[in-house]
Amino acid sequence: MPETIPDNSVGIVVPQTLSFDQPLQLSCGRTLAKYELVYETYGTLNSDASNAILICHALSGNHHAAGYHSIDDKKPGWWDNYIGPGKPIDTNEFFVVSPNNLGGCHGSTGPASINPETGEYYGPDFPLVTTKDWMHSQARLADKLGIQQWAAVIGGSLGGMQAMQWAVDLPERIRHAVVIAAAPRLSAQNIAFNEVARQAIMSDSEFHAGHYLAKNTLPRTGVSLARMVGHITYLSDDAMGSKFGRELRTDSIKYDYDAQFQVESYLRYQGEVFSESFDANTYLLMTRALDYFDITEDYSGDLGAAMKQTQCKFLLVSFTTDWRFAPERSVEIVNALVEAGRDVGYAEIEASQGHDAFLLPIHRYQDLFSAYMINVAKEVSTT
Amino acid sequence: MPETIPDNSVGIVVPQTLSFDQPLQLSCGRTLAKYELVYETYGTLNSDASNAILICHALSGNHHAAGYHSIDDKKPGWWDNYIGPGKPIDTNEFFVVSPNNLGGCHGSTGPASINPETGEYYGPDFPLVTTKDWMHSQARLADKLGIQQWAAVIGGSLGGMQAMQWAVDLPERIRHAVVIAAAPRLSAQNIAFNEVARQAIMSDSEFHAGHYLAKNTLPRTGVSLARMVGHITYLSDDAMGSKFGRELRTDSIKYDYDAQFQVESYLRYQGEVFSESFDANTYLLMTRALDYFDITEDYSGDLGAAMKQTQCKFLLVSFTTDWRFAPERSVEIVNALVEAGRDVGYAEIEASQGHDAFLLPIHRYQDLFSAYMINVAKEVSTT
């Protein structure tokens, strides 16, 4: 292992791809005849396949959750703080599977893929997929990998919602659900921010009704704006304050509309970088999957009834300054689980970073997450 | 008075315009050779001009704060809940002056006006103005109206910031400042939302570097997006939840990107209407004036030192669910005023509506505002 890669890293990882030829019936009524899923794995599957963990990613995430793709990589995968030898999701104990979601833009079949039936980009013709569709596609991935039951399904934000979907809809295939910084469904405000993002993308003159790849262009402005809006909602007011305050990039105010405050140039830069690497149609699809997510949809809005379907144990985590999916949203779920008689742990973590906290190394969060996962590992050993 | 207009309305009002030929030196270093201000007045100025009240408007506000322009008007002015006979700002007691700010787009000279020196629209060449510039232009308006000292300067949000600017910079010309839902300066998050709005406008292909009027077009998409973002920040999560929830416009989910949730169509409609009536350059200018506002700018960031300059009495009001300018921001000001030995009243009003609450009829807010203004009126009578 190269010297630059720390000992507690999973090291260099190589993404793998599996093809699925059995048609997948989707929530929207359409069927996907065939598709590919790209995924990474960390650790080793044990003989009875009882130590497997599924990582579900959030809106802009992907399969690269831990380790490095090459020794030149500047940054490891998005959840490297939590996945690795000796880390909360301990790869000495677990076999971790981290797929890119169907509809994504990092290797799994999605709007930026070529439709094998037409030889053209799917673009806007790629069907809208939901958390349920993701769950079913992940279940098929589990089947191919020989995993009948996950030791745990784990995710933050939209990833946490997928973990909940597994717990409710495929209860016999999951022993633990770790649901971090999530909610039982989106609020009107959540949907409103998503709608602004979508309008920004769809009204970009380079969007071409979603056929921008065929036109050899990208709706950079719209995606950049969407990312800027999103970024603000991932951070707390406090976190932005301590990161940027009212600091200027120049010595004094210039009285124009250039980026003068540090926070302006930061957001513009983040938006621009994102707009080069993330597919606009995937962004639309992911925000719509969020809007449509409602763990109570098959239970007439009754969260208690939904949670009664579950059989697994739960850990729920929220963060004090997360205003996108505030602690109260997690408490709703916890209360419904307690009411249903489930074994549920819950921690509201004191953290200044807002929604983004779920990605960051925070001592109490790490300790608590580790403690929970050690118990998950103990069950594996005795399985 | 027409039957349709309620008894406690100021009735039909006619905007007036005053021209100013003395050059106005602006904060940005430029000078405005001449300009006009449009304003409305309600009530009667008393003989010693001691009962005059200045109303300062917020980002998208204007001079039409109360009453109706015609009997066909569907809605009265924007603060009709608080200005009128028997209302908190009682027009039986006070002479109320409500100007449209310089740089506005409702009659006062601004980017959408013709530059008399060129015969063309000012457009992006209109100088960026600040709360200080507004204060100086309002002081000249007071001079012309024969008002040496305001009984009170009153405003909410950006309007409250102007009231503070008066109290600090022209302390001898103001007896009371009523500062509602404001802050001593914008936070990084506030600036970030403004920046998203500006980027949306400036990246609209119809913006033409601000010369859209000369091109006989409007950057409707950008202004609409900017308004959508703004609107979300004016409402609380709770207010949006109780107003819209997750209600669909159709019987069931349609799995596309049309406006399906009520909150989506509401935001789109609000954005579209606004984009037809509000000048894009004015929106840029107003958000920038907000960004630049810092009541401590001449006092090295020392809020206490700034507040020591004041001589008037104060009422500050905040609203529990206002996350744009949260109660803590008002408390900062109150603490600095108390420290400076000023006479200051403060109320945090329980309200579910978020920042927008400052415009809405809320009993405790009305009662408290009225009680304060009755004391202001008593001072007038004994002047």
XYZ file of N, CA, C and O in Angstrom, chain B residues 187-247:
244
model
N -25.986 37.548 7.628
C -25.113 36.393 7.872
C -24.621 35.852 6.533
O -25.132 36.207 5.467
N -23.648 34.962 6.595
C -23.145 34.317 5.374
C -24.280 33.583 4.657
O -24.363 33.584 3.432
N -25.170 32.968 5.432
C -26.295 32.261 4.809
C -27.224 33.233 4.083
O -27.677 32.958 2.968
N -27.508 34.374 4.719
C -28.333 35.405 4.061
C -27.701 35.826 2.736
O -28.374 35.919 1.704
N -26.412 36.107 2.775
C -25.707 36.535 1.558
C -25.747 35.421 0.512
O -25.933 35.672 -0.681
N -25.601 34.195 0.964
C -25.594 33.049 0.049
C -26.912 32.952 -0.722
O -26.921 32.754 -1.936
N -28.026 33.089 -0.023
C -29.320 33.051 -0.710
C -29.437 34.209 -1.704
O -29.946 34.046 -2.812
N -28.970 35.390 -1.312
C -28.997 36.533 -2.239
C -28.149 36.262 -3.471
O -28.511 36.634 -4.590
N -27.017 35.622 -3.252
C -26.112 35.326 -4.358
C -26.759 34.343 -5.344
O -26.622 34.496 -6.562
N -27.459 33.348 -4.831
C -28.170 32.424 -5.718
C -29.183 33.192 -6.558
O -29.289 32.996 -7.778
N -29.911 34.096 -5.914
C -30.910 34.894 -6.635
C -30.243 35.721 -7.733
O -30.716 35.763 -8.876
N -29.137 36.359 -7.407
C -28.447 37.188 -8.403
C -27.897 36.347 -9.553
O -27.988 36.718 -10.721
N -27.316 35.207 -9.212
C -26.780 34.333 -10.266
C -27.899 33.860 -11.190
O -27.697 33.742 -12.399
N -29.049 33.569 -10.614
C -30.185 33.135 -11.439
C -30.543 34.234 -12.435
O -30.774 33.969 -13.611
N -30.570 35.476 -11.963
C -30.942 36.602 -12.839
C -29.851 36.866 -13.870
O -30.110 36.958 -15.073
N -28.616 36.959 -13.406
C -27.534 37.374 -14.302
C -27.204 36.299 -15.344
O -26.662 36.611 -16.399
N -27.544 35.036 -15.038
C -27.236 33.976 -16.006
C -28.404 33.721 -16.965
O -28.296 32.890 -17.866
N -29.504 34.422 -16.773
C -30.626 34.294 -17.711
C -30.192 34.848 -19.071
O -29.655 35.960 -19.151
N -30.436 34.083 -20.128
C -29.973 34.518 -21.454
C -30.680 35.801 -21.910
O -30.205 36.488 -22.818
N -31.790 36.152 -21.279
C -32.494 37.396 -21.608
C -32.019 38.584 -20.762
O -32.579 39.673 -20.847
N -31.015 38.374 -19.932
C -30.544 39.462 -19.060
C -29.719 40.492 -19.841
O -29.762 41.695 -19.544
N -28.974 40.046 -20.826
C -28.173 40.930 -21.689
C -27.324 41.913 -20.884
O -27.369 43.129 -21.122
N -26.608 41.387 -19.916
C -25.734 42.208 -19.063
C -26.483 43.408 -18.469
O -25.900 44.456 -18.216
N -27.774 43.226 -18.226
C -28.564 44.273 -17.580
C -29.288 45.192 -18.548
O -30.111 46.011 -18.136
N -29.019 45.042 -19.839
C -29.615 45.933 -20.849
C -30.871 45.318 -21.481
O -31.138 45.540 -22.661
N -31.622 44.546 -20.709
C -32.785 43.846 -21.252
C -33.893 44.804 -21.712
O -34.567 44.538 -22.700
N -34.054 45.938 -21.026
C -35.115 46.864 -21.437
C -34.805 47.469 -22.808
O -35.692 47.597 -23.653
N -33.541 47.810 -23.003
C -33.126 48.351 -24.305
C -33.358 47.317 -25.405
O -33.593 47.666 -26.563
N -33.316 46.036 -25.029
C -33.542 44.962 -26.006
C -35.015 44.550 -26.033
O -35.372 43.539 -26.658
N -35.829 45.287 -25.290
C -37.266 45.041 -25.271
C -37.621 43.628 -24.792
O -38.495 42.967 -25.351
N -36.915 43.183 -23.776
C -37.217 41.863 -23.217
C -37.062 41.928 -21.697
O -36.741 42.986 -21.147
N -37.316 40.815 -21.014
C -37.159 40.726 -19.558
C -36.530 39.377 -19.206
O -36.874 38.367 -19.830
N -35.646 39.342 -18.222
C -35.092 38.047 -17.767
C -36.069 37.363 -16.821
O -35.797 37.180 -15.634
N -37.219 36.970 -17.380
C -38.314 36.446 -16.546
C -37.911 35.198 -15.776
O -38.241 35.028 -14.608
N -37.220 34.289 -16.443
C -36.855 33.020 -15.801
C -35.981 33.263 -14.579
O -36.217 32.700 -13.509
N -34.982 34.123 -14.744
C -34.064 34.396 -13.639
C -34.754 35.078 -12.476
O -34.562 34.701 -11.315
N -35.565 36.080 -12.777
C -36.267 36.802 -11.707
C -37.252 35.865 -11.010
O -37.395 35.895 -9.784
N -37.888 35.020 -11.794
C -38.834 34.074 -11.220
C -38.126 33.110 -10.259
O -38.600 32.860 -9.144
N -36.973 32.598 -10.678
C -36.187 31.714 -9.806
C -35.753 32.451 -8.538
O -35.833 31.909 -7.433
N -35.302 33.689 -8.718
C -34.853 34.486 -7.571
C -35.995 34.656 -6.570
O -35.816 34.517 -5.359
N -37.185 34.931 -7.097
C -38.341 35.119 -6.236
C -38.717 33.817 -5.531
O -39.112 33.822 -4.366
N -38.603 32.697 -6.241
C -38.922 31.403 -5.634
C -38.002 31.134 -4.441
O -38.453 30.734 -3.369
N -36.705 31.360 -4.652
C -35.747 31.162 -3.553
C -36.111 32.087 -2.382
O -36.187 31.661 -1.235
N -36.334 33.373 -2.717
C -36.680 34.333 -1.670
C -37.913 33.891 -0.908
O -37.934 33.862 0.321
N -38.922 33.497 -1.654
C -40.197 33.130 -1.043
C -40.028 32.002 -0.016
O -40.650 32.028 1.041
N -39.214 31.026 -0.352
C -38.998 29.921 0.589
C -38.407 30.453 1.900
O -38.784 30.019 2.984
N -37.511 31.441 1.781
C -36.861 31.943 2.992
C -37.763 32.877 3.797
O -37.464 33.180 4.938
N -38.840 33.375 3.179
C -39.767 34.230 3.933
C -40.728 33.419 4.779
O -41.344 33.944 5.697
N -40.894 32.153 4.413
C -41.857 31.305 5.110
C -41.130 30.323 6.012
O -40.023 29.902 5.704
N -41.777 29.953 7.093
C -41.201 28.912 7.939
C -41.536 27.554 7.333
O -42.468 27.423 6.536
N -40.764 26.554 7.736
C -41.044 25.174 7.336
C -42.466 24.812 7.778
O -43.248 24.247 7.002
N -42.821 25.204 9.006
C -44.165 24.933 9.529
C -45.246 25.609 8.695
O -46.279 25.007 8.386
N -45.009 26.881 8.348
C -46.012 27.627 7.591
C -46.232 26.968 6.234
O -47.366 26.798 5.785
N -45.141 26.576 5.591
C -45.265 25.879 4.304
C -45.986 24.553 4.494
O -46.798 24.157 3.664
N -45.655 23.888 5.591
C -46.275 22.595 5.870
C -47.774 22.726 6.055
O -48.551 21.956 5.480
N -48.214 23.737 6.823
C -49.654 23.833 7.063
C -50.364 24.418 5.848
O -51.534 24.147 5.620
N -49.642 25.193 5.038
C -50.269 25.782 3.848
C -50.387 24.752 2.708
O -51.380 24.713 2.009
N -49.346 23.948 2.547
C -49.311 23.045 1.392
C -49.186 21.575 1.750
O -49.666 20.720 1.017
N -48.488 21.261 2.840
C -48.212 19.877 3.172
C -47.567 19.179 1.985
O -46.731 19.751 1.300
N -47.968 17.942 1.732
C -47.496 17.213 0.552
C -48.651 17.024 -0.433
O -48.664 16.080 -1.221
N -49.609 17.956 -0.362
C -50.797 17.805 -1.203
C -50.454 17.854 -2.683
O -49.690 18.708 -3.131
